[in-house]
Short mmCIF file of C-alpha atoms in Angstrom, two decimals:
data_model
loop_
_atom_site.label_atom_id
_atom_site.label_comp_id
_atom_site.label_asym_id
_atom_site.label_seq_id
_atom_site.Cartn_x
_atom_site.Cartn_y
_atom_site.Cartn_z
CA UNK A 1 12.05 -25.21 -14.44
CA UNK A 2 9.88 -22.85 -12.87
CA UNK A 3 6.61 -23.74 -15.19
CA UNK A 4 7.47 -27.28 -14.73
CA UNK A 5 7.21 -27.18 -11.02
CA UNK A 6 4.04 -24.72 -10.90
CA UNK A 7 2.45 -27.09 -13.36
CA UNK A 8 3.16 -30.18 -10.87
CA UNK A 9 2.05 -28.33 -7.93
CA UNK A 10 -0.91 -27.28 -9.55
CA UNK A 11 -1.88 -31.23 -10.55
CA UNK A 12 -0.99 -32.38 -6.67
CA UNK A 13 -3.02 -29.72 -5.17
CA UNK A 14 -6.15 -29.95 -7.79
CA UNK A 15 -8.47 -31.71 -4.99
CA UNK A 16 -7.71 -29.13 -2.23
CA UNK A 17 -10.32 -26.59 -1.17
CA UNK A 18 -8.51 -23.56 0.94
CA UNK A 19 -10.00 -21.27 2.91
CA UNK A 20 -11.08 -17.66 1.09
CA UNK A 21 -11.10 -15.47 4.05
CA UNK A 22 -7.48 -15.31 4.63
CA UNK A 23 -6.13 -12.71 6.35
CA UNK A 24 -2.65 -10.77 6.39
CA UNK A 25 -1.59 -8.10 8.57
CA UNK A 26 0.45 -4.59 7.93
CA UNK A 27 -0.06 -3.16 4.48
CA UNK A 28 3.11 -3.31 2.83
CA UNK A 29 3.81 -4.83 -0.52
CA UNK A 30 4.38 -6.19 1.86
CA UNK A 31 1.90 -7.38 4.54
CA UNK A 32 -1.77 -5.31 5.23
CA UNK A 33 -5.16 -6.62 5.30
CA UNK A 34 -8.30 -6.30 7.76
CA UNK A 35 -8.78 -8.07 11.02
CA UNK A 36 -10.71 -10.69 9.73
CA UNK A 37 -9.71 -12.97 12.67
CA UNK A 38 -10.56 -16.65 11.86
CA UNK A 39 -12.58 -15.90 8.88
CA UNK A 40 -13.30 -19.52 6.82
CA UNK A 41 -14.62 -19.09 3.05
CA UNK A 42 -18.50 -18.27 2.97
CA UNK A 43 -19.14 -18.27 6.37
CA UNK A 44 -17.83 -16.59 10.07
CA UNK A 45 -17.17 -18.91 13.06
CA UNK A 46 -20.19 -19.34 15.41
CA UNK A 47 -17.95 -18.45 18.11
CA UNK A 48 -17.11 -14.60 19.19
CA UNK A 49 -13.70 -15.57 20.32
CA UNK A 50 -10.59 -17.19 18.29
CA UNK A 51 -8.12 -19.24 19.88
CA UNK A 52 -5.07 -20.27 18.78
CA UNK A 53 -3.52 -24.06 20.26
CA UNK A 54 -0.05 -23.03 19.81
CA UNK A 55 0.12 -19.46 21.54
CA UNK A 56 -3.29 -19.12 23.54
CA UNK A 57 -4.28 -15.57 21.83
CA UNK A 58 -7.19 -15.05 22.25
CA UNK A 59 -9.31 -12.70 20.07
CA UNK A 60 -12.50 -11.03 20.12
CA UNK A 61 -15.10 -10.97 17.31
CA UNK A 62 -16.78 -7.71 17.99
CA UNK A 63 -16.80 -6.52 14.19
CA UNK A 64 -16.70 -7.82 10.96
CA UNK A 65 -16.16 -6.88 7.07
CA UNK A 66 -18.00 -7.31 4.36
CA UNK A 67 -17.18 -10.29 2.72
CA UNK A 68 -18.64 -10.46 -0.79
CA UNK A 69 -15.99 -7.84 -2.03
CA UNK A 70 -15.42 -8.36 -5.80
CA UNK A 71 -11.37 -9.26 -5.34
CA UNK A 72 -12.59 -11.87 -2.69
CA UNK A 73 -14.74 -13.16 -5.27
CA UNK A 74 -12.30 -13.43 -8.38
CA UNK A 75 -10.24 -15.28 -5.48
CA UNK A 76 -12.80 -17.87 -4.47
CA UNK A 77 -13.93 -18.57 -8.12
CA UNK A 78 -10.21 -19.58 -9.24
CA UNK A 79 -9.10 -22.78 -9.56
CA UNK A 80 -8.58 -24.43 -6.15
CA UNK A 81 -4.93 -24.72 -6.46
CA UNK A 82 -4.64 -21.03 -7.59
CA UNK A 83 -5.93 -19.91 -4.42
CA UNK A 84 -3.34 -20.17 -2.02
CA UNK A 85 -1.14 -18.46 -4.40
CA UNK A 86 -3.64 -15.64 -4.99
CA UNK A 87 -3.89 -14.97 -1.54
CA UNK A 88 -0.34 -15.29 -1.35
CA UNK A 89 0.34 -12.05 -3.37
CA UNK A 90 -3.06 -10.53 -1.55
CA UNK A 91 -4.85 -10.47 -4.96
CA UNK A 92 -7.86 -10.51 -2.18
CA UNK A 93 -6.80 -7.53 -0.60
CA UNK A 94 -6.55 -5.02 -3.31
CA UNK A 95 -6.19 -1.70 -0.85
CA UNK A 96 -1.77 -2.18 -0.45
CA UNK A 97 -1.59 -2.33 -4.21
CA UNK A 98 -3.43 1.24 -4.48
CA UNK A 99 -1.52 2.38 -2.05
CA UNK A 100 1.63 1.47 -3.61
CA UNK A 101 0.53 2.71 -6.85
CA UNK A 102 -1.07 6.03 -6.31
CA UNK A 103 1.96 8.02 -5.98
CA UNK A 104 3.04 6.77 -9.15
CA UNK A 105 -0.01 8.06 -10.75
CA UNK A 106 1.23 11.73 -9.14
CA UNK A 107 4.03 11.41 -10.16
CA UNK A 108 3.33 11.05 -13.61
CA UNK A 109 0.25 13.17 -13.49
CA UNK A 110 2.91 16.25 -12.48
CA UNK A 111 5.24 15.41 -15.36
CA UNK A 112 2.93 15.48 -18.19
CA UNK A 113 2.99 18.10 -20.47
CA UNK A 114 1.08 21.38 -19.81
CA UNK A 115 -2.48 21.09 -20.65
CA UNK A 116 -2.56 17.36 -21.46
CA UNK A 117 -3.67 14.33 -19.41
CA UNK A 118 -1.19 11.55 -17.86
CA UNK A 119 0.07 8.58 -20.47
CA UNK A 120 -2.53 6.38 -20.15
CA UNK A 121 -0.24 3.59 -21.35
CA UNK A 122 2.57 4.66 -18.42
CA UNK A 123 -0.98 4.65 -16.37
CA UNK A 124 -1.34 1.08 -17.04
CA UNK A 125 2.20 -0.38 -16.66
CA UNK A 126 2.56 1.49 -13.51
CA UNK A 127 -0.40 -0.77 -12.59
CA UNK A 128 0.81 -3.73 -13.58
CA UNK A 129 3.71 -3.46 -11.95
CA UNK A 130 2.30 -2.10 -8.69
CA UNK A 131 0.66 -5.35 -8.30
CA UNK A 132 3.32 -7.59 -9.05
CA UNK A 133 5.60 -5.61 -6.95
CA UNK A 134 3.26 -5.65 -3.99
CA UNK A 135 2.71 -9.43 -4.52
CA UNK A 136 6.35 -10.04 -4.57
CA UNK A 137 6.90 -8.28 -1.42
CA UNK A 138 3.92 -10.12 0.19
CA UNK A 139 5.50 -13.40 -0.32
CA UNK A 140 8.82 -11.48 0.61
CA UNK A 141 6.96 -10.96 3.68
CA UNK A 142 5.20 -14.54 4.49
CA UNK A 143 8.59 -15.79 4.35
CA UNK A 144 10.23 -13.79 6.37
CA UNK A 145 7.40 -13.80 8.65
CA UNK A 146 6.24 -17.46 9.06
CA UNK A 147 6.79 -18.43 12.61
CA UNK A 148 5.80 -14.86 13.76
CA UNK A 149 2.36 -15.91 12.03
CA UNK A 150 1.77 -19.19 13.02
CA UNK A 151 1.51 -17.49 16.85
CA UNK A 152 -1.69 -15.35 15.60
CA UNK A 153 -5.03 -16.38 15.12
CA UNK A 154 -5.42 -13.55 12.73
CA UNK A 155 -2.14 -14.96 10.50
CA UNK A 156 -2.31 -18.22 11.29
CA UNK A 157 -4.50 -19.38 8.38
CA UNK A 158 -1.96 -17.80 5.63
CA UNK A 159 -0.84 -19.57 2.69
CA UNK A 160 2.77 -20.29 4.21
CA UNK A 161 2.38 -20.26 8.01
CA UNK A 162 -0.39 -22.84 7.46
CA UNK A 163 1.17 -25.16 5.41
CA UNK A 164 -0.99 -24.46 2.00
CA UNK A 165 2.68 -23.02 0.14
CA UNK A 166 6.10 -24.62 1.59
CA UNK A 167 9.08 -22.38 1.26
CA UNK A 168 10.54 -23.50 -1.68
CA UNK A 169 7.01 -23.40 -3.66
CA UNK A 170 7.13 -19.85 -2.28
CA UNK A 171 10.12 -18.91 -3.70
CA UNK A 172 9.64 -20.45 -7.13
CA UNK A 173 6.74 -17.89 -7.48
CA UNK A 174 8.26 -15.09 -6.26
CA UNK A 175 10.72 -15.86 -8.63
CA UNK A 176 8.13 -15.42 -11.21
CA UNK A 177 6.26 -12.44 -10.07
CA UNK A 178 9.84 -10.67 -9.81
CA UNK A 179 10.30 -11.86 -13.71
CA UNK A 180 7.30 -10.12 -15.02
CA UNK A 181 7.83 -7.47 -12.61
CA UNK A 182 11.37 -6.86 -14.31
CA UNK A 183 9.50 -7.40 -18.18
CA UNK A 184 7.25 -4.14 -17.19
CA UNK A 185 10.44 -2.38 -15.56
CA UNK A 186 12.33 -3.19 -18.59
CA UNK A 187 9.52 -1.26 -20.84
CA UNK A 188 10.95 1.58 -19.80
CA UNK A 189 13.55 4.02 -20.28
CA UNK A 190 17.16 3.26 -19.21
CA UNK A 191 17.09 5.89 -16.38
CA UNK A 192 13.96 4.65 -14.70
CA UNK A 193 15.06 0.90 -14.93
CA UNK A 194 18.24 1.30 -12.59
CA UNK A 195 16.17 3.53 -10.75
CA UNK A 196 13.66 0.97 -10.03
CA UNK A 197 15.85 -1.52 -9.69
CA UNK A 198 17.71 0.35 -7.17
CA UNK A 199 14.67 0.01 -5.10
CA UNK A 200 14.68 -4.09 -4.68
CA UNK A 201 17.04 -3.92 -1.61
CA UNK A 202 14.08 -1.80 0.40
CA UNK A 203 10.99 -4.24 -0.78
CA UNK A 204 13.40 -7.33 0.94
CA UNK A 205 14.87 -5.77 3.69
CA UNK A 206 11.33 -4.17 5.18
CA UNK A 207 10.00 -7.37 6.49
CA UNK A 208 13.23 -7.61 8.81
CA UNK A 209 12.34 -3.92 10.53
CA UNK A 210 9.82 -4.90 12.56
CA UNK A 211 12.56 -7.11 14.02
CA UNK A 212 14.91 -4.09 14.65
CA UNK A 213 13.49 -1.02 14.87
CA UNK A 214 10.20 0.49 16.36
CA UNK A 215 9.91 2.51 12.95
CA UNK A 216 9.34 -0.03 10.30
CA UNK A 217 6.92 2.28 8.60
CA UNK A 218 9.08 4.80 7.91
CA UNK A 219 11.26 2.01 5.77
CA UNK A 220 7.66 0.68 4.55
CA UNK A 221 7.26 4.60 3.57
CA UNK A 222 10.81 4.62 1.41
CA UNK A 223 9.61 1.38 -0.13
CA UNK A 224 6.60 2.37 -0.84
CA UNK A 225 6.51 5.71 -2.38
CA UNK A 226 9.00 4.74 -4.51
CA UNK A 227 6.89 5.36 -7.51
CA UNK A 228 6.81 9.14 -6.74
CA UNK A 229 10.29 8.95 -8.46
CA UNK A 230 9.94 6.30 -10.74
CA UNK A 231 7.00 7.70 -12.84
CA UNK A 232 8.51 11.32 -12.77
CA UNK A 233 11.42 9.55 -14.75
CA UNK A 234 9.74 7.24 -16.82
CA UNK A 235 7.74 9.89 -18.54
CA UNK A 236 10.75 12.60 -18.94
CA UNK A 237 13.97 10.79 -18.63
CA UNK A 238 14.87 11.58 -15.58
CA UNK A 239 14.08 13.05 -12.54
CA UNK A 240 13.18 17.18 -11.26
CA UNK A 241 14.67 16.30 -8.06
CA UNK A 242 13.05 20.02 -7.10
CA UNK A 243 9.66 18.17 -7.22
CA UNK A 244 10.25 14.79 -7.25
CA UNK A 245 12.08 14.82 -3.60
CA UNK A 246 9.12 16.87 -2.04
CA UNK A 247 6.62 14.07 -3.31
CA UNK A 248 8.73 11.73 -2.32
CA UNK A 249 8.69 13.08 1.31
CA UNK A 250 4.82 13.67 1.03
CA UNK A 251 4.09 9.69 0.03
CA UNK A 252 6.52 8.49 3.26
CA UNK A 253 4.65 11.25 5.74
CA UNK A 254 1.53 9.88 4.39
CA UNK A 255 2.47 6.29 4.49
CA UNK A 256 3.25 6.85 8.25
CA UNK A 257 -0.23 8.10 8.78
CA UNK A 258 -1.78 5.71 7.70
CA UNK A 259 0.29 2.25 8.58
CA UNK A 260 0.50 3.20 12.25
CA UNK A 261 -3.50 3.95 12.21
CA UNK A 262 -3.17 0.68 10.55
CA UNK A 263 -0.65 -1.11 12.89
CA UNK A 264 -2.86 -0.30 15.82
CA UNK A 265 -4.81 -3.27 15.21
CA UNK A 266 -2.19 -5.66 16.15
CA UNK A 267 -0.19 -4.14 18.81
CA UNK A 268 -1.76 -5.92 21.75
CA UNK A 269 -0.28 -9.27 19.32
CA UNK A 270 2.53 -7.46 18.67
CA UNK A 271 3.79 -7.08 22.08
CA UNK A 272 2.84 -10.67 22.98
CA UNK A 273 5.02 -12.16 19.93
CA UNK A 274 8.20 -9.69 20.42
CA UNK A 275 7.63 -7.26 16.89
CA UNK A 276 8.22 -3.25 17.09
CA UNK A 277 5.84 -0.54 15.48
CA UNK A 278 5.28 3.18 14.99
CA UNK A 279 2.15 2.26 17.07
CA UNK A 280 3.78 0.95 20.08
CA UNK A 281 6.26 3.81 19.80
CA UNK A 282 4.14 6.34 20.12
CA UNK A 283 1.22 5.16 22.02
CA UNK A 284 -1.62 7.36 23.62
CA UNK A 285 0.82 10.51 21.38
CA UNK A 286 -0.21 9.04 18.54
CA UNK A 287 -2.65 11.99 17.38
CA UNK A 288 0.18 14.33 18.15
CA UNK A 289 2.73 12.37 16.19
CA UNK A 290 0.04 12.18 12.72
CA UNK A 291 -1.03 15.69 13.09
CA UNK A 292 3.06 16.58 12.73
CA UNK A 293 3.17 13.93 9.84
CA UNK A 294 0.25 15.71 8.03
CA UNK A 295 1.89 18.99 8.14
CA UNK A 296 5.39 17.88 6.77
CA UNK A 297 3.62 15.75 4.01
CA UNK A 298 0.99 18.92 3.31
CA UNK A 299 4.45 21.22 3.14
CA UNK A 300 5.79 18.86 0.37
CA UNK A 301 2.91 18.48 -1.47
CA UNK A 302 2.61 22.20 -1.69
CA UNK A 303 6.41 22.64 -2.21
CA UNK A 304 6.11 20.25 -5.20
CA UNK A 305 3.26 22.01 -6.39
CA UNK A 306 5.00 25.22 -6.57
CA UNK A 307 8.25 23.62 -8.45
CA UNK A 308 5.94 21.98 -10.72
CA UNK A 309 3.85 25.27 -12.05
CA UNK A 310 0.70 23.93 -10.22
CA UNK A 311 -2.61 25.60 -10.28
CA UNK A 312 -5.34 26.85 -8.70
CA UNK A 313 -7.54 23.07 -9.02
CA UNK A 314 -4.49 21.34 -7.13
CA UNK A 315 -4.46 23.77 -4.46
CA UNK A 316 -8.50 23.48 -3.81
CA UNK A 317 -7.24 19.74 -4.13
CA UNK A 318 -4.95 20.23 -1.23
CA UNK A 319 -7.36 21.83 0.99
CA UNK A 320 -9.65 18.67 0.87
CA UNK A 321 -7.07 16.39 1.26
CA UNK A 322 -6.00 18.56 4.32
CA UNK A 323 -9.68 18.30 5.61
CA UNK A 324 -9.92 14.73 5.24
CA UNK A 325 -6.39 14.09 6.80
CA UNK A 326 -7.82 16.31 9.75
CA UNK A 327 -10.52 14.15 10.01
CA UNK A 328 -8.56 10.80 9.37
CA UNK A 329 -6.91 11.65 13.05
CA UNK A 330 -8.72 13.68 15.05
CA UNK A 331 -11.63 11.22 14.97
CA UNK A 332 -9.67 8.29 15.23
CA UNK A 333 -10.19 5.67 18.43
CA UNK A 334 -6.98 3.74 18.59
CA UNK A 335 -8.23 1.06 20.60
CA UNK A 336 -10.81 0.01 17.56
CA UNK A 337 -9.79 -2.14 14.96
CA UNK A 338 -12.78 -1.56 12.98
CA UNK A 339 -12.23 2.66 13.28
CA UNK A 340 -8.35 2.41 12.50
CA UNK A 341 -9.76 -0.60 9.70
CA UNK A 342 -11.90 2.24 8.30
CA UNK A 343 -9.17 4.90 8.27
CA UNK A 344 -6.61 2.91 6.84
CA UNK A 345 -8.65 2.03 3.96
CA UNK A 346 -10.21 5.70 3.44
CA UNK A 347 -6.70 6.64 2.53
CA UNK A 348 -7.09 5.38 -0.89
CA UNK A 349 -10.21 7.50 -2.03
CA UNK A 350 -7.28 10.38 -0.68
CA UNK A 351 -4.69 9.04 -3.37
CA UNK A 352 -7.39 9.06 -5.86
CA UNK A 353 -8.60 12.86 -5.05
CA UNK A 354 -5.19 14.37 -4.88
CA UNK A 355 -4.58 12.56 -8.41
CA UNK A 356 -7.81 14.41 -10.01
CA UNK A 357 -6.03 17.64 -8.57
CA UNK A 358 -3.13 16.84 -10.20
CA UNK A 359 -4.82 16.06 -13.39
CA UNK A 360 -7.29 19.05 -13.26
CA UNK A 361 -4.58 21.32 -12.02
CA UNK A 362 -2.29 20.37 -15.35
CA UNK A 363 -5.12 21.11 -17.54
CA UNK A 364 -5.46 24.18 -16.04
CA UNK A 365 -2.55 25.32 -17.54
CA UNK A 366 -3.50 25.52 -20.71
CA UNK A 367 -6.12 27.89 -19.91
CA UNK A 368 -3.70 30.11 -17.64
CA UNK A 369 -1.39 30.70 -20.37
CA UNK A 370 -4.09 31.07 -23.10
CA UNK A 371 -5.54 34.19 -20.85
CA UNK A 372 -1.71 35.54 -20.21
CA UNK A 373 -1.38 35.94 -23.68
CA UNK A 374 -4.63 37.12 -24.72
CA UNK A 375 -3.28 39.94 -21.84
CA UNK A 376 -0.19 40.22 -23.71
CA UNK A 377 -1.57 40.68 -27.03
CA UNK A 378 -4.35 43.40 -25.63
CA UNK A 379 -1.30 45.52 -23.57
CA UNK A 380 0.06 45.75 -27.41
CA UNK A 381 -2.57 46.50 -29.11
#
C-alpha cells in the first residue's frame, strides 16, 4: 500500500520544481538547520528583509551560508518529486544526523576489545540508522509543528507547512523510514532491540516540549544520546551501566550546550509564536548555565573513562575537547545567528575528536599491558 501510494505521488508531482534552500529550525531528529531565511534554490532574495503575509515577521538578511554544500547538492540533483521528501527527513542538513550518531560511535568505540578498533560493520549500521531515525523524527516534527511554521518566514517554505507533503503523504513515509529503521534495529542483538525500541516514545513525544516546558532540550538530550547506550549493548550484549550511564549524562550535558547556542536563533520568533526554550529560560545567564553544563558532561566523560580502563590518548582527548568547549561559550554572542550558527555546527568536529580519543585511547591498551608484563617478567627474572 505504501509503495503504491509513493509511486502515485511520485507520477502526480513529476512536473513540480521545489525550492532547494529549505530551511528547518532546532536540531533534533527532530528539527535543526541554519537561518537561511527565505532562501529559494540557486539564488538569495534581492531583498535584505523577509516578510511573511500571514504573521508580519519580519527578518533581517545580515548573513548568509554557503550554499553549494555537497548534501544540498545530492538534494537539488534528485528527481523533482524526491525533493520535498529529501528535505523532509533534512537529507540537506546533514549536521542533526552527526549529532545523533556520534555518541553511538563512543559508545561502541569504549566497548571494543582492548587494543582493537570499533566494528566497522556496527560503525555502519549505527549510521544507517542514525539517519533514518533523525529523518523519522523530522517528519515527527513537521507534523507536529505545521501551523507553528507556517507563522515563520524561516519555516514557512518547509515541505509540510507549505503545502509540498500533505499529512497523510507525510505519514505514509514516516511509516517507511520507521520500517527500515526497525530492519537495521532488528540486525541486532535481542538486548539492544528492546532497548532501542524503548526509545520511540522520546523521538515522538519531543516535538510536543516546546509546547510545555521551557526545557525541551533536555528531552531532545534523552532522545538524542540514546545511542550512548545502544551501541555499548549492541557490541557486548548488554550494557556496563558503570560507563554507559556517565556517557549517557555526558551526550545530554552536551546536547544542552549546544541546542540552546542553537535555539538562540529563533527566540525573538519564538516568543512571538508562543514556543518555550532553554534559551528563553536562561537568557543573558546563558554563559553561566553552559559553563555548569560543560563541567557535569566533562565529569562523566572522565568518570566513564575511568570505569572503562581509559588511557592516557583519551585523557589528552579530553583536555581539547575541554578547550574547545571553553571556547564554544566564552566567545559566544547570543544575539548573532551567524556566531551561535557557527557554534552549533563546530560541535560536530568535537564528536569526531573525542571519538579518535576513544579509538586511540583503546589501542593504547595494548601497549600498556604489553610494558606491564615485560615489568613483570623482568621483577622475576
Amino acid at each position: 500500500m505504501f509503495a503504491a501510494k509513493f509511486t502515485s505521488l511520485l507520477t502526480l508531482n513529476t512536473l513540480r520544481r521545489v525550492h532547494g534552500g529549505t530551511c528547518l529550525p532546532h536540531i533534533s531528529p527532530l528539527s535543526h538547520c541554519p537561518p537561511c531565511k527565505g532562501r529559494k534554490s540557486g539564488a538569495f532574495p534581492d531583498s535584505r528583509k523577509t516578510f511573511h503575509l500571514s504573521t508580519g515577521l519580519q527578518k533581517e538578511e545580515g548573513w548568509r551560508r554557503p550554499f553549494a554544500l555537497p548534501a544540498t547538492n545530492i538534494v537539488n540533483s534528485a528527481p523533482a518529486a524526491l525533493q520535498p521528501y529529501l528535505r523532509l527527513m533534512r537529507l540537506d542538513k546533514p549536521i542533526g544526523t552527526w549529532l545523533l550518531y556520534l555518541p553511538c560511535t563512543w559508545s561502541i568505540g569504549l566497548a571494543a576489545d582492548p587494543g582493537c578498533l570499533p566494528d566497522l560493520g556496527l560503525l555502519t549500521l549505527f549510521g544507517t540508522g542514525a539517519l533514518l531515525m533523525r529523518g523519522a523524527g523530522c517528519t515527527i516534527n513537521d507534523m507536529w509543528d505545521k501551523d507553528f511554521d507556517k507563522k515563520v518566514a524561516r519555516t514557512a517554505s518547509r515541505p509540510i507547512a507549505s503545502g509540498e507533503v500533505s499529512q497523510t503523504q507525510a505519514l505514509f513515509f514516516l511509516a517507511g523510514q520507521l520500517s527500515l529503521a526497525l530492519g537495521v534495529l532488528l540486525c541486532l542483538n535481542y538486548y539492544s532491540i528492546a532497548l532501542g525500541a524503548a526509545s520511540l516514545s522520546l523521538v515522538v513525544t519531543y516535538p510536543l516540549m516546546k509546547r510545555i516546558t521551557y526545557w525541551p532540550q533536555l528531552v531532545l538530550g534523552l532522545t538524542f544520546n540514546w545511542g550512548a547506550l545502544l551501541g555499548w549493548s549492541a557490541v557486548a550484549g548488554s550494557c556496563d551501566w558503570s560507563v554507559c550511564l556517565p556517557l549517557y549524562f555526558s551526550g545530554v550535558m552536551w546536547t544542552l550546550i549546544y541546542d540552546t547556542i542553537y535555539a538562540h536563533q529563533d527566540k525573538d520568533d519564538d516568543v512571538k509564536i508562543g514556543v518555550k526554550s532553554t534559551a528563553l529560560r536562561f537568557g543573558d545567564q546563558t554563559k553561566p548555565w553552559l559553563s555548569g553544563f560543560m563541567v557535569a558532561m566533562m565529569s562523566g566523560l572522565v568518570t566513564a573513562g575511568v570505569n572503562a580502563g581509559q588511557t592516557l590518548p583519551y585523557y589528552t582527548v579530553l583536555s581539547a575537547v575541554a578547550v574547545h568547549l571553553t571556547h564554544q561559550i566564552y566567545t559566544l554572542d547570543i544575539d548573532k545567528p551567524e556566531e551561535c550558527w557557527k557554534k552549533f555546527v563546530s560541535n560536530k568536529n568535537l564528536g569526531l575528536l573525542l571519538f579518535l580519543g576513544i579509538v586511540a585511547g583503546n589501542l593504547w591498551k595494548e601497549r600498556r599491558e604489553t610494558l606491564l608484563q615485560n615489568e613483570e617478567l623482568e621483577a622475576h627474572r
